CSV table of N, CA, C and O and ligand atoms in Angstrom, one decimal:
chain,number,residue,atom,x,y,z
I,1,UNK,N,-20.8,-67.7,40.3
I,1,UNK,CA,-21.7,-66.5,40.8
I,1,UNK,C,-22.6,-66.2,39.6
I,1,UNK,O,-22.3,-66.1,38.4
I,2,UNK,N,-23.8,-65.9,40.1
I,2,UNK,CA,-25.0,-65.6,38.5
I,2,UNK,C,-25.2,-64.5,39.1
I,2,UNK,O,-25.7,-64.2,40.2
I,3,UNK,N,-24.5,-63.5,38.1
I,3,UNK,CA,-24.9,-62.1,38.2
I,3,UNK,C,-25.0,-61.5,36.8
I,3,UNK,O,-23.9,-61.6,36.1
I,4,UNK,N,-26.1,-60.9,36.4
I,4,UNK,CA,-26.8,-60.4,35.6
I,4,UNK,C,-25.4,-59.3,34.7
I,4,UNK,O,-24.9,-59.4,33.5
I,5,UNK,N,-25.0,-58.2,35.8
I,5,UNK,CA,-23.7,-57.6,35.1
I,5,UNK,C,-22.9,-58.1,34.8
I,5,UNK,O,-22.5,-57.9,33.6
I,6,UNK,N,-22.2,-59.2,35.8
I,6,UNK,CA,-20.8,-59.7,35.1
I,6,UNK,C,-20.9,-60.4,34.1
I,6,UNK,O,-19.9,-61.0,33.8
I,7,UNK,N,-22.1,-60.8,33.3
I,7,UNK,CA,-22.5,-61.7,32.6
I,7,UNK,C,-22.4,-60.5,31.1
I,7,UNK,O,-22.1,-61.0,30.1
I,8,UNK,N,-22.9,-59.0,31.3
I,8,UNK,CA,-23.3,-58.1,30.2
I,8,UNK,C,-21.7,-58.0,30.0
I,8,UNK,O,-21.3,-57.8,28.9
I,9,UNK,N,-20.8,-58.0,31.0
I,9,UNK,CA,-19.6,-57.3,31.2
I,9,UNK,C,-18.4,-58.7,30.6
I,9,UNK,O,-17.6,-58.3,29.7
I,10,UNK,N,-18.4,-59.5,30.8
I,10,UNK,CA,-18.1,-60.8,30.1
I,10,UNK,C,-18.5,-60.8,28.8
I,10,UNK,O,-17.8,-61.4,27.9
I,11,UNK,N,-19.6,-60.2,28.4
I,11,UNK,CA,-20.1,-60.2,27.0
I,11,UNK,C,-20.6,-61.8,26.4
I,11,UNK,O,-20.7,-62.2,25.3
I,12,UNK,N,-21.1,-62.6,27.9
I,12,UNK,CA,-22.5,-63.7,28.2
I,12,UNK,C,-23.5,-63.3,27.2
I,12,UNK,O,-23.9,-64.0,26.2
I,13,UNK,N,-24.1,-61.6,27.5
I,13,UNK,CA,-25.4,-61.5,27.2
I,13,UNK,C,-25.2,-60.4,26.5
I,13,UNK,O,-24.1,-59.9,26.5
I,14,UNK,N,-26.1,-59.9,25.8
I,14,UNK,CA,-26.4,-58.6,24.6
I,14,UNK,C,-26.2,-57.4,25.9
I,14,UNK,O,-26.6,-57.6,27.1
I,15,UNK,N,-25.7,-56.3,25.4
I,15,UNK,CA,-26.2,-55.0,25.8
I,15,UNK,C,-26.0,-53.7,24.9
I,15,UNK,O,-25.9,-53.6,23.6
I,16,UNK,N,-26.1,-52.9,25.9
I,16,UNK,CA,-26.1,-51.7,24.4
I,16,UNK,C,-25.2,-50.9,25.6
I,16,UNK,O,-25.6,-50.2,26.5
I,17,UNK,N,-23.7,-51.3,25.2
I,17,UNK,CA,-22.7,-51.0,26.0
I,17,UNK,C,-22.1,-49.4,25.1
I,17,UNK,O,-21.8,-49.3,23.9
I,18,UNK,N,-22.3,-48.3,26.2
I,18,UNK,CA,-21.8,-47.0,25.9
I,18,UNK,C,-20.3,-46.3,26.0
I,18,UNK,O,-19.9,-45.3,25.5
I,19,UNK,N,-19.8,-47.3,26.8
I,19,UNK,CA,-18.7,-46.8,27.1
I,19,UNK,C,-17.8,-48.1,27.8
I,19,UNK,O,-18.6,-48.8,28.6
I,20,UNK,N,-16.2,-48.5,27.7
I,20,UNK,CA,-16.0,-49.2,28.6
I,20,UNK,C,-14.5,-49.0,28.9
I,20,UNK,O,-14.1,-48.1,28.2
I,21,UNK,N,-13.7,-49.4,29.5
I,21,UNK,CA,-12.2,-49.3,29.8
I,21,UNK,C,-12.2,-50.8,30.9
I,21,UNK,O,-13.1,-51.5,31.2
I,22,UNK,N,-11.1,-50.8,31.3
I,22,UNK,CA,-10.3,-52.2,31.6
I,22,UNK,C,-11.1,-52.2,33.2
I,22,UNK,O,-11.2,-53.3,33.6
I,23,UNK,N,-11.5,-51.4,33.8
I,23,UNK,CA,-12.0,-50.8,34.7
I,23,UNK,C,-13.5,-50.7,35.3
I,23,UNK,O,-13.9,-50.9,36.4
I,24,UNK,N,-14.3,-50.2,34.0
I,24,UNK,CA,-15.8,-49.8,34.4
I,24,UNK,C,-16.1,-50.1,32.6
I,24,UNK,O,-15.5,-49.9,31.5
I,25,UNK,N,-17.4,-50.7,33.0
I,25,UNK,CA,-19.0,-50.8,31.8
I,25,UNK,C,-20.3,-49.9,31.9
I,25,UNK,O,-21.2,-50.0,32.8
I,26,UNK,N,-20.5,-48.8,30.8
I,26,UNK,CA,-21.5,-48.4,30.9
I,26,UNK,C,-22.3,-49.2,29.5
I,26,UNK,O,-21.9,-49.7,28.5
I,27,UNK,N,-23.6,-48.9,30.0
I,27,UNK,CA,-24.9,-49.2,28.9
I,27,UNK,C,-25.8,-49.4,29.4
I,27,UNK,O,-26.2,-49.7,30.5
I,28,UNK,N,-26.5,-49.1,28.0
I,28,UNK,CA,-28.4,-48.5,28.5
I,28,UNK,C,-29.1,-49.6,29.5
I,28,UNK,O,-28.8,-50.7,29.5
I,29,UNK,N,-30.1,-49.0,30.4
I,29,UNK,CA,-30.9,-50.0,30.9
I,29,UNK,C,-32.1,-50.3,30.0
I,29,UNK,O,-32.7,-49.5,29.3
I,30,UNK,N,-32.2,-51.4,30.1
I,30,UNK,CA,-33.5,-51.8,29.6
I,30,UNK,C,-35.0,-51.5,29.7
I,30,UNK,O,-36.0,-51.7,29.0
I,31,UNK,N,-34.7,-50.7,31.1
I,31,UNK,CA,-36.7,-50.8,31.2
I,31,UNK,C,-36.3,-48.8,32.1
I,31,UNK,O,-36.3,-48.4,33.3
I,32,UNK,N,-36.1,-48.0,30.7
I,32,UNK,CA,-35.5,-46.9,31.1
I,32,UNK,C,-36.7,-46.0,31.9
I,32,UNK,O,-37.9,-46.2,32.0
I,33,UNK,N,-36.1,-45.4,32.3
I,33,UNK,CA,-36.9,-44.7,33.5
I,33,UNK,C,-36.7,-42.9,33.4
I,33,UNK,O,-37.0,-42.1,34.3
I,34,UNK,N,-36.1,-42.4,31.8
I,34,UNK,CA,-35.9,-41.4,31.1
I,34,UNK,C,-35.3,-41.6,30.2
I,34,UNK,O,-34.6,-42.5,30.0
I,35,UNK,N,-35.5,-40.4,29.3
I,35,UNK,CA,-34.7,-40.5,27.7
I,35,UNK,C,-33.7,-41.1,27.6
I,35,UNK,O,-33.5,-42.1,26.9
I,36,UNK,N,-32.5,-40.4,28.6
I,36,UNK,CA,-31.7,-41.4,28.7
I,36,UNK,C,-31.5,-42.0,30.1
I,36,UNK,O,-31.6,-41.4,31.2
I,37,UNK,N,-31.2,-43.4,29.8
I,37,UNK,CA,-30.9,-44.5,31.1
I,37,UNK,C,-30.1,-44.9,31.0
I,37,UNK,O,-30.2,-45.7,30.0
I,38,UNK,N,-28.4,-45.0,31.8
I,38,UNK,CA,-27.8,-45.5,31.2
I,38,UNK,C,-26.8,-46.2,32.6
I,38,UNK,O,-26.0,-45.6,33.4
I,39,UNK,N,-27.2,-47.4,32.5
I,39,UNK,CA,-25.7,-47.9,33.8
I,39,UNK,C,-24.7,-48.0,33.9
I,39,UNK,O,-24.1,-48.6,33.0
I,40,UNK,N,-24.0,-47.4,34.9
I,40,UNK,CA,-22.3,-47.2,34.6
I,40,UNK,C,-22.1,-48.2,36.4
I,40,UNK,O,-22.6,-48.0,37.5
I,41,UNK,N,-20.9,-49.5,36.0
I,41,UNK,CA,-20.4,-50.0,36.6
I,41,UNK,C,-19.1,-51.0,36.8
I,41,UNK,O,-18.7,-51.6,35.8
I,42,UNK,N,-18.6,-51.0,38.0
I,42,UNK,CA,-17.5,-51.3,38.3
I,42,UNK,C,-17.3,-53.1,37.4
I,42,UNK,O,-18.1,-54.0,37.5
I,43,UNK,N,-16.3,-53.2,36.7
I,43,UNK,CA,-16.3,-54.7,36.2
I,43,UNK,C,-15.7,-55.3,37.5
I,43,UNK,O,-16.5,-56.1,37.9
I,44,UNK,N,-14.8,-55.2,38.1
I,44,UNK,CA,-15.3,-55.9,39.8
I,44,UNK,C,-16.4,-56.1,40.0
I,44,UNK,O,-17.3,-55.2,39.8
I,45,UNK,N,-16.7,-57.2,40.6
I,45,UNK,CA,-17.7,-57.9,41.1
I,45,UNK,C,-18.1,-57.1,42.7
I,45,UNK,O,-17.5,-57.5,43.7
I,46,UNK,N,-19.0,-56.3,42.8
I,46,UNK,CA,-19.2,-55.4,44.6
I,46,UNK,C,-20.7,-55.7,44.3
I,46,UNK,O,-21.3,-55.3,43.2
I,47,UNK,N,-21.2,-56.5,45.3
I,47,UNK,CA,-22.5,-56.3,45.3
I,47,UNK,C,-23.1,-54.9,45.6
I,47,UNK,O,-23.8,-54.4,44.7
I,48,UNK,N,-22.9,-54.4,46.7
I,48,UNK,CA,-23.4,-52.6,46.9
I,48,UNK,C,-22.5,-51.9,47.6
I,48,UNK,O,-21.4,-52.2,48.1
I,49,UNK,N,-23.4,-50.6,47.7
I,49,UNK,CA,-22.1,-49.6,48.5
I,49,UNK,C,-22.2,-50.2,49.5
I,49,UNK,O,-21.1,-50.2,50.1
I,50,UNK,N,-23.3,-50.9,50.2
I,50,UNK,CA,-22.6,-51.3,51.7
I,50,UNK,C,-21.0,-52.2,51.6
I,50,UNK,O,-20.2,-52.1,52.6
I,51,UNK,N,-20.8,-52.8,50.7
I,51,UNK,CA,-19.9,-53.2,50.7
I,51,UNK,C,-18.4,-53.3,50.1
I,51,UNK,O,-17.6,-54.2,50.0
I,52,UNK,N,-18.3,-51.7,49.7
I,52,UNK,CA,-17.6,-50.9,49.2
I,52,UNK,C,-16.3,-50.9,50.0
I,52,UNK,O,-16.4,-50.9,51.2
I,53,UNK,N,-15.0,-50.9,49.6
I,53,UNK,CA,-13.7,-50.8,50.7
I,53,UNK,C,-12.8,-49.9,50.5
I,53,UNK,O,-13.1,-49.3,49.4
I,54,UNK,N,-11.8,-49.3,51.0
I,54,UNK,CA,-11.2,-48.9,50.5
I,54,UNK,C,-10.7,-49.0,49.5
I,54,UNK,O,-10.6,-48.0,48.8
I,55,UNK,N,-9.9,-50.3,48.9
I,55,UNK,CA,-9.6,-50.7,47.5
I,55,UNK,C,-10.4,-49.8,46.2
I,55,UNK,O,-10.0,-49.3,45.1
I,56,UNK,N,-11.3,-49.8,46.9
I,56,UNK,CA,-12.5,-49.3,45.3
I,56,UNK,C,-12.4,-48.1,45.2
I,56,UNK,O,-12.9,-48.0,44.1
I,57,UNK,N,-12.0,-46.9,45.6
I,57,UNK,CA,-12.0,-45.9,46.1
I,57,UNK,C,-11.8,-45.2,44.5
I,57,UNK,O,-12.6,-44.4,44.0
I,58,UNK,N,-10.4,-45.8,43.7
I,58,UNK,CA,-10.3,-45.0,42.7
I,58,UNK,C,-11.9,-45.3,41.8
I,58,UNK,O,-13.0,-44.7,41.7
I,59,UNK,N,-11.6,-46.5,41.3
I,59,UNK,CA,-12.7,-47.0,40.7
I,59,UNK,C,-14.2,-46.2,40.9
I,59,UNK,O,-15.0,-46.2,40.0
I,60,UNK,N,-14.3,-45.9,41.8
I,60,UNK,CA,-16.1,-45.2,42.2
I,60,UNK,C,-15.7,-43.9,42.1
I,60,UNK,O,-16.5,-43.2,41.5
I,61,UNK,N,-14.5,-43.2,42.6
I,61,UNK,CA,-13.9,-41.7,41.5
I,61,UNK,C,-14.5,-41.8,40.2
I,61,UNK,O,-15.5,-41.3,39.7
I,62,UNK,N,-13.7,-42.7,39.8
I,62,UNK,CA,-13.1,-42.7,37.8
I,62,UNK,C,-15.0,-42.8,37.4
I,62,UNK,O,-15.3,-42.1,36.4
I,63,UNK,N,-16.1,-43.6,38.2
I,63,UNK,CA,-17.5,-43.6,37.9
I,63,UNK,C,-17.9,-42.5,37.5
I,63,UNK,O,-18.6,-42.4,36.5
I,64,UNK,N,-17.5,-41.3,38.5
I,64,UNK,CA,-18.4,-40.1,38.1
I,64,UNK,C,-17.4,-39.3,37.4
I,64,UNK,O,-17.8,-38.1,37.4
I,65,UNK,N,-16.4,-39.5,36.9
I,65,UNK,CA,-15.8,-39.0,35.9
I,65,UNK,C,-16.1,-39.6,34.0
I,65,UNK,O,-15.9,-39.1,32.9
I,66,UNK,N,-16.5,-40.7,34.5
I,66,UNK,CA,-17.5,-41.4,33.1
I,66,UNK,C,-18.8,-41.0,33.2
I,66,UNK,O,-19.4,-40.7,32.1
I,67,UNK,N,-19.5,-40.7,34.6
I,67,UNK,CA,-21.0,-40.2,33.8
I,67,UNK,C,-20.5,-38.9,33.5
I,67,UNK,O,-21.3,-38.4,32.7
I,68,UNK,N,-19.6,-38.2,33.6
I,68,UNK,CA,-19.7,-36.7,33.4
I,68,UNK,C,-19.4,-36.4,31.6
I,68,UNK,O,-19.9,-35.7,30.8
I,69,UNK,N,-18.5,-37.2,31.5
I,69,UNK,CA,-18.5,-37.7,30.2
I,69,UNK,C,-19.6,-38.0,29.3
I,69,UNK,O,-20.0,-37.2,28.6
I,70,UNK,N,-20.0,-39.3,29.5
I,70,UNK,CA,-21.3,-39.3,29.1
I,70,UNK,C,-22.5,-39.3,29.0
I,70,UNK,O,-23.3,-39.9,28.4
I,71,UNK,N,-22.6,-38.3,29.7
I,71,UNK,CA,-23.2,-36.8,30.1
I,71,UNK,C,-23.2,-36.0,28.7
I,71,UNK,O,-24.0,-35.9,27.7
I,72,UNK,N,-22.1,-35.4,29.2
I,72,UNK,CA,-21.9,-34.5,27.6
I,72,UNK,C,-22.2,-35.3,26.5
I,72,UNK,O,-22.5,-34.5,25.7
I,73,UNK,N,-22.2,-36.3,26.1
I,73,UNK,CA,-22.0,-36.6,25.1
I,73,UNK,C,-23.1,-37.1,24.6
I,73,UNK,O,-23.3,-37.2,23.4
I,74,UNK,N,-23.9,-37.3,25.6
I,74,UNK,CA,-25.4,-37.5,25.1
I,74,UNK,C,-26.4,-36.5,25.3
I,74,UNK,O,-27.6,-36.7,25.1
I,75,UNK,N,-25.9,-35.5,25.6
I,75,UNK,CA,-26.2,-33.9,25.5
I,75,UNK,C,-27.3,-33.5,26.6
I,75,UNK,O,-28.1,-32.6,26.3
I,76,UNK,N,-27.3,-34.1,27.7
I,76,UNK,CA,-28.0,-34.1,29.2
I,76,UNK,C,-27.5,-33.2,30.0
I,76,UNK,O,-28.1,-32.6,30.9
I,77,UNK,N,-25.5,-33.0,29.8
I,77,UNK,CA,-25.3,-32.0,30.7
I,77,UNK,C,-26.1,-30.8,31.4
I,77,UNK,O,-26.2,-30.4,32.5
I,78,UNK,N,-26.5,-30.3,30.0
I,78,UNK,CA,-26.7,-28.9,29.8
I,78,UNK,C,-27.8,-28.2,30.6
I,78,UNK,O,-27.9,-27.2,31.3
I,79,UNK,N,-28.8,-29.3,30.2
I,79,UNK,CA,-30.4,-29.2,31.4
I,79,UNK,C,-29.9,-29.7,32.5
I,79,UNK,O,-30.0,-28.9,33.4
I,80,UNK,N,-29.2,-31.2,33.0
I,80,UNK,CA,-28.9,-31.2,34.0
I,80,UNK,C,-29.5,-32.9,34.1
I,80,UNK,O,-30.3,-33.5,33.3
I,81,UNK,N,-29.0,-33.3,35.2
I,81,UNK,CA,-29.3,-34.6,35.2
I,81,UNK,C,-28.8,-34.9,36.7
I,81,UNK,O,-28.4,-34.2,37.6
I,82,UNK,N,-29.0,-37.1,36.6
I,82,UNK,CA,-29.2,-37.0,38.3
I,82,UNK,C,-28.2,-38.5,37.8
I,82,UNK,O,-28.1,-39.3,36.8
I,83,UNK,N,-27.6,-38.4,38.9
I,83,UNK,CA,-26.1,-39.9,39.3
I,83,UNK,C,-26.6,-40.7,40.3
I,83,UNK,O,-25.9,-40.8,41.3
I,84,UNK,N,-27.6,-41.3,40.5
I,84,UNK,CA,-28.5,-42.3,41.9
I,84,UNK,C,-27.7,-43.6,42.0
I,84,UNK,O,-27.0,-44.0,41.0
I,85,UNK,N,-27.6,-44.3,43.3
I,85,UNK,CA,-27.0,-45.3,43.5
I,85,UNK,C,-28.5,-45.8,44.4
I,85,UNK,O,-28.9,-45.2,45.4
I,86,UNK,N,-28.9,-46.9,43.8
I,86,UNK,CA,-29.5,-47.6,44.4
I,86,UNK,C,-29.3,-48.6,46.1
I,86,UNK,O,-29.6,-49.7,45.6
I,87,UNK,N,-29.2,-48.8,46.9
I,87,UNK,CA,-28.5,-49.2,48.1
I,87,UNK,C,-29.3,-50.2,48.9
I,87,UNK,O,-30.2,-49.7,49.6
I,88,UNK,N,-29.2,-51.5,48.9
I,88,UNK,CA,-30.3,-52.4,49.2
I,88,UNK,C,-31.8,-52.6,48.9
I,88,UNK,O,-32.2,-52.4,47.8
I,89,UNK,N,-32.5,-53.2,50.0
I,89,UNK,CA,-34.0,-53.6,49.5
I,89,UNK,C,-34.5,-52.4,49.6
I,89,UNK,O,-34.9,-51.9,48.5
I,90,UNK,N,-34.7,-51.6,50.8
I,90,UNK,CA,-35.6,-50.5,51.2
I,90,UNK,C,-35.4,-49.5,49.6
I,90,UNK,O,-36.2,-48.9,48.9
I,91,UNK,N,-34.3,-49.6,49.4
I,91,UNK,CA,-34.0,-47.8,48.0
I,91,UNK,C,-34.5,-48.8,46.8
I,91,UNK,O,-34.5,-48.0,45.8
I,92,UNK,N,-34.9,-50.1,46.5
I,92,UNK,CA,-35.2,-50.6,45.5
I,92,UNK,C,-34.2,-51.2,44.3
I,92,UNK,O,-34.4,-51.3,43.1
I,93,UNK,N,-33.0,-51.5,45.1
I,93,UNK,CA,-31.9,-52.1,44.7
I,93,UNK,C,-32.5,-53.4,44.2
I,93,UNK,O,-33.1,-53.9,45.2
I,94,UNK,N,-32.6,-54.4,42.8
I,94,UNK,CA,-32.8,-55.3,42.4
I,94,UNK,C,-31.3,-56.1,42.1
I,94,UNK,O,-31.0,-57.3,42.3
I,95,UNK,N,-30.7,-55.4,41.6
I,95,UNK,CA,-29.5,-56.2,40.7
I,95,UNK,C,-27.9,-56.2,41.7
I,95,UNK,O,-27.0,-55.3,41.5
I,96,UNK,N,-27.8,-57.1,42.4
I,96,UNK,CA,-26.8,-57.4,43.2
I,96,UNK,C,-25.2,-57.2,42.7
I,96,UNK,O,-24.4,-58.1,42.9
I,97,UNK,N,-24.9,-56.0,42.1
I,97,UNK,CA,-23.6,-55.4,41.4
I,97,UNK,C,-24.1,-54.3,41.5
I,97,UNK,O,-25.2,-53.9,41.0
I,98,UNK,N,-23.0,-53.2,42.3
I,98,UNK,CA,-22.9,-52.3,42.6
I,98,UNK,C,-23.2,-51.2,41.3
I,98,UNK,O,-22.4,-51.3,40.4
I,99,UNK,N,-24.3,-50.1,41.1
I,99,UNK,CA,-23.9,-49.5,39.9
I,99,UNK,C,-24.7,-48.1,40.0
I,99,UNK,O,-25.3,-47.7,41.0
I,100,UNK,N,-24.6,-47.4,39.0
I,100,UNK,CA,-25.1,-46.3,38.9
I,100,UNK,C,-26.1,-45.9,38.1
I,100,UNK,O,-25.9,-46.5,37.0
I,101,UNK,N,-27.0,-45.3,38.1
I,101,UNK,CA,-27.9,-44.8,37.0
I,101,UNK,C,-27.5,-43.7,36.5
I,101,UNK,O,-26.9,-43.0,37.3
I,102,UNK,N,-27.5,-43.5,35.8
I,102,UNK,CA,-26.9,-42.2,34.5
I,102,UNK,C,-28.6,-41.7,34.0
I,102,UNK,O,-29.0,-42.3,33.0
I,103,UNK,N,-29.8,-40.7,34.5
I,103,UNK,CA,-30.5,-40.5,34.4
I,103,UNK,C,-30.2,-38.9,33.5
I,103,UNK,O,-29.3,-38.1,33.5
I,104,UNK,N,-31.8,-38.9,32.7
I,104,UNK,CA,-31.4,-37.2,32.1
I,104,UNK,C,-32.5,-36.9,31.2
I,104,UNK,O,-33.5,-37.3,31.8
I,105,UNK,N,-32.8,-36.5,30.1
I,105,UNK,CA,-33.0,-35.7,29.6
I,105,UNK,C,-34.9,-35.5,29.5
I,105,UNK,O,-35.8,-35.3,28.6
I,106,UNK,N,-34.9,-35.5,30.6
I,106,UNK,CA,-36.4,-34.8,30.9
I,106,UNK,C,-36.0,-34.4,32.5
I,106,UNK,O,-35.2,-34.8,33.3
I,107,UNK,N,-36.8,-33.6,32.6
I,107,UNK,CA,-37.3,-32.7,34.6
I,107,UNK,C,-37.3,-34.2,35.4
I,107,UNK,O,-38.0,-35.2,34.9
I,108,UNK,N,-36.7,-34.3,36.2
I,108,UNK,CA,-36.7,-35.0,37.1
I,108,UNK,C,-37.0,-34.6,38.4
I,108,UNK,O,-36.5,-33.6,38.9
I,109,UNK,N,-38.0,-35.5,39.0
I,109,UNK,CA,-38.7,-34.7,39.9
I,109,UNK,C,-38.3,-35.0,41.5
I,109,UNK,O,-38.3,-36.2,41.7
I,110,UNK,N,-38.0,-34.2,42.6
I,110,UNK,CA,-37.3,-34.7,44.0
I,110,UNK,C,-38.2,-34.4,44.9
I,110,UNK,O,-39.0,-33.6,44.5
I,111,UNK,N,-38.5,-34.8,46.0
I,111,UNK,CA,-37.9,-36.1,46.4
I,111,UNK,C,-38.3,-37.3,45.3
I,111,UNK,O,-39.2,-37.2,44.5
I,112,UNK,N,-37.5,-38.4,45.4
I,112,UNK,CA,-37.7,-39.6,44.2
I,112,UNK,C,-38.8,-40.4,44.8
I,112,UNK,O,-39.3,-41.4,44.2
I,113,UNK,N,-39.1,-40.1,45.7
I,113,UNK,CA,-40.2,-40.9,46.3
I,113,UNK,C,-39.7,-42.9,46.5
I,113,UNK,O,-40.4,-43.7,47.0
H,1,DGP,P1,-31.8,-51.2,40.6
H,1,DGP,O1,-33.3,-51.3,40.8
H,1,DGP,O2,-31.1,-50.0,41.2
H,1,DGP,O3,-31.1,-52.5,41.1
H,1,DGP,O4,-31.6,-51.2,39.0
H,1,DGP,C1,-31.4,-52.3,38.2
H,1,DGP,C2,-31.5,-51.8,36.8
H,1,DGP,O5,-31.0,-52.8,35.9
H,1,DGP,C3,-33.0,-51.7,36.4
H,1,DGP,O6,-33.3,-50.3,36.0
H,1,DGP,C4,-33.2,-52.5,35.2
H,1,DGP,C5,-31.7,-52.8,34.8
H,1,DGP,N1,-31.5,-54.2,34.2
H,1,DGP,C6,-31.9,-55.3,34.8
H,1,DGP,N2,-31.5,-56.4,34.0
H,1,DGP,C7,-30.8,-55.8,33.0
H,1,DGP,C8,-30.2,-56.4,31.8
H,1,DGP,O7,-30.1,-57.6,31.6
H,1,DGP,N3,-29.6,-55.5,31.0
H,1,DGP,C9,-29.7,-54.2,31.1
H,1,DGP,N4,-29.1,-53.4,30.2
H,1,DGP,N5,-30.3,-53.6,32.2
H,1,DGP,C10,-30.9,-54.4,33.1
């Protein structure tokens, strides 16, 4: 399978990994889209939420208990910040592993267009 994450998550390729457990990888995106950008995802292999099962259920919990985390920790809580899940072609899903954006520390503006 050539997938871009399991490859950063394998430690194939460089990242600027923020956080990890036996479980979930966070680290920065590369072509950030605010101060901070940061992906947090399942080291299971899920291409997207459409394909999400019940199995995953804790796993995609324990996710937004790591952005909340690293949240605080990169000091975005406080102004506030946004947890997006990109979801096929139409929402502009590129990267076939299920994952999150960890967006923050500037005004983020809605609808996202
Ligand atoms: P999405 O459009 O929701 O599928 O977001 C994919 C994100 O992944 C996009 O913001 C850029 C980021 N990205 C793509 N390739 C790499 C990579 O090799 N390393 C890192 N750190 N981020 C990547």
């Amino acid at each position: 399978m050539d997938c871009i994450f399991c490859a950063i998550i394998k430690k194939q390729i460089p990242a600027d990994v923020v956080f990890e457990n036996d479980r979930i990888a966070a680290f920065r995106d590369t072509n950030p889209q605010a101060p901070v950008h940061i992906l947090i995802v399942p080291k299971k292999h899920i291409t997207s939420l459409d394909t999400i099962d019940d199995a995953d259920q804790a796993v995609l919990g324990e996710i937004q208990i790591v952005a909340r985390d690293i949240a605080r920790r990169e000091r975005i809580a406080e102004i506030g910040y946004r947890l997006v899940v990109n979801c096929g072609i139409a929402a502009g899903q590129t990267v076939r592993h299920v994952h999150y954006h960890l967006l923050g520390g500037r005004k983020l503006l809605w609808p996202p267009g």
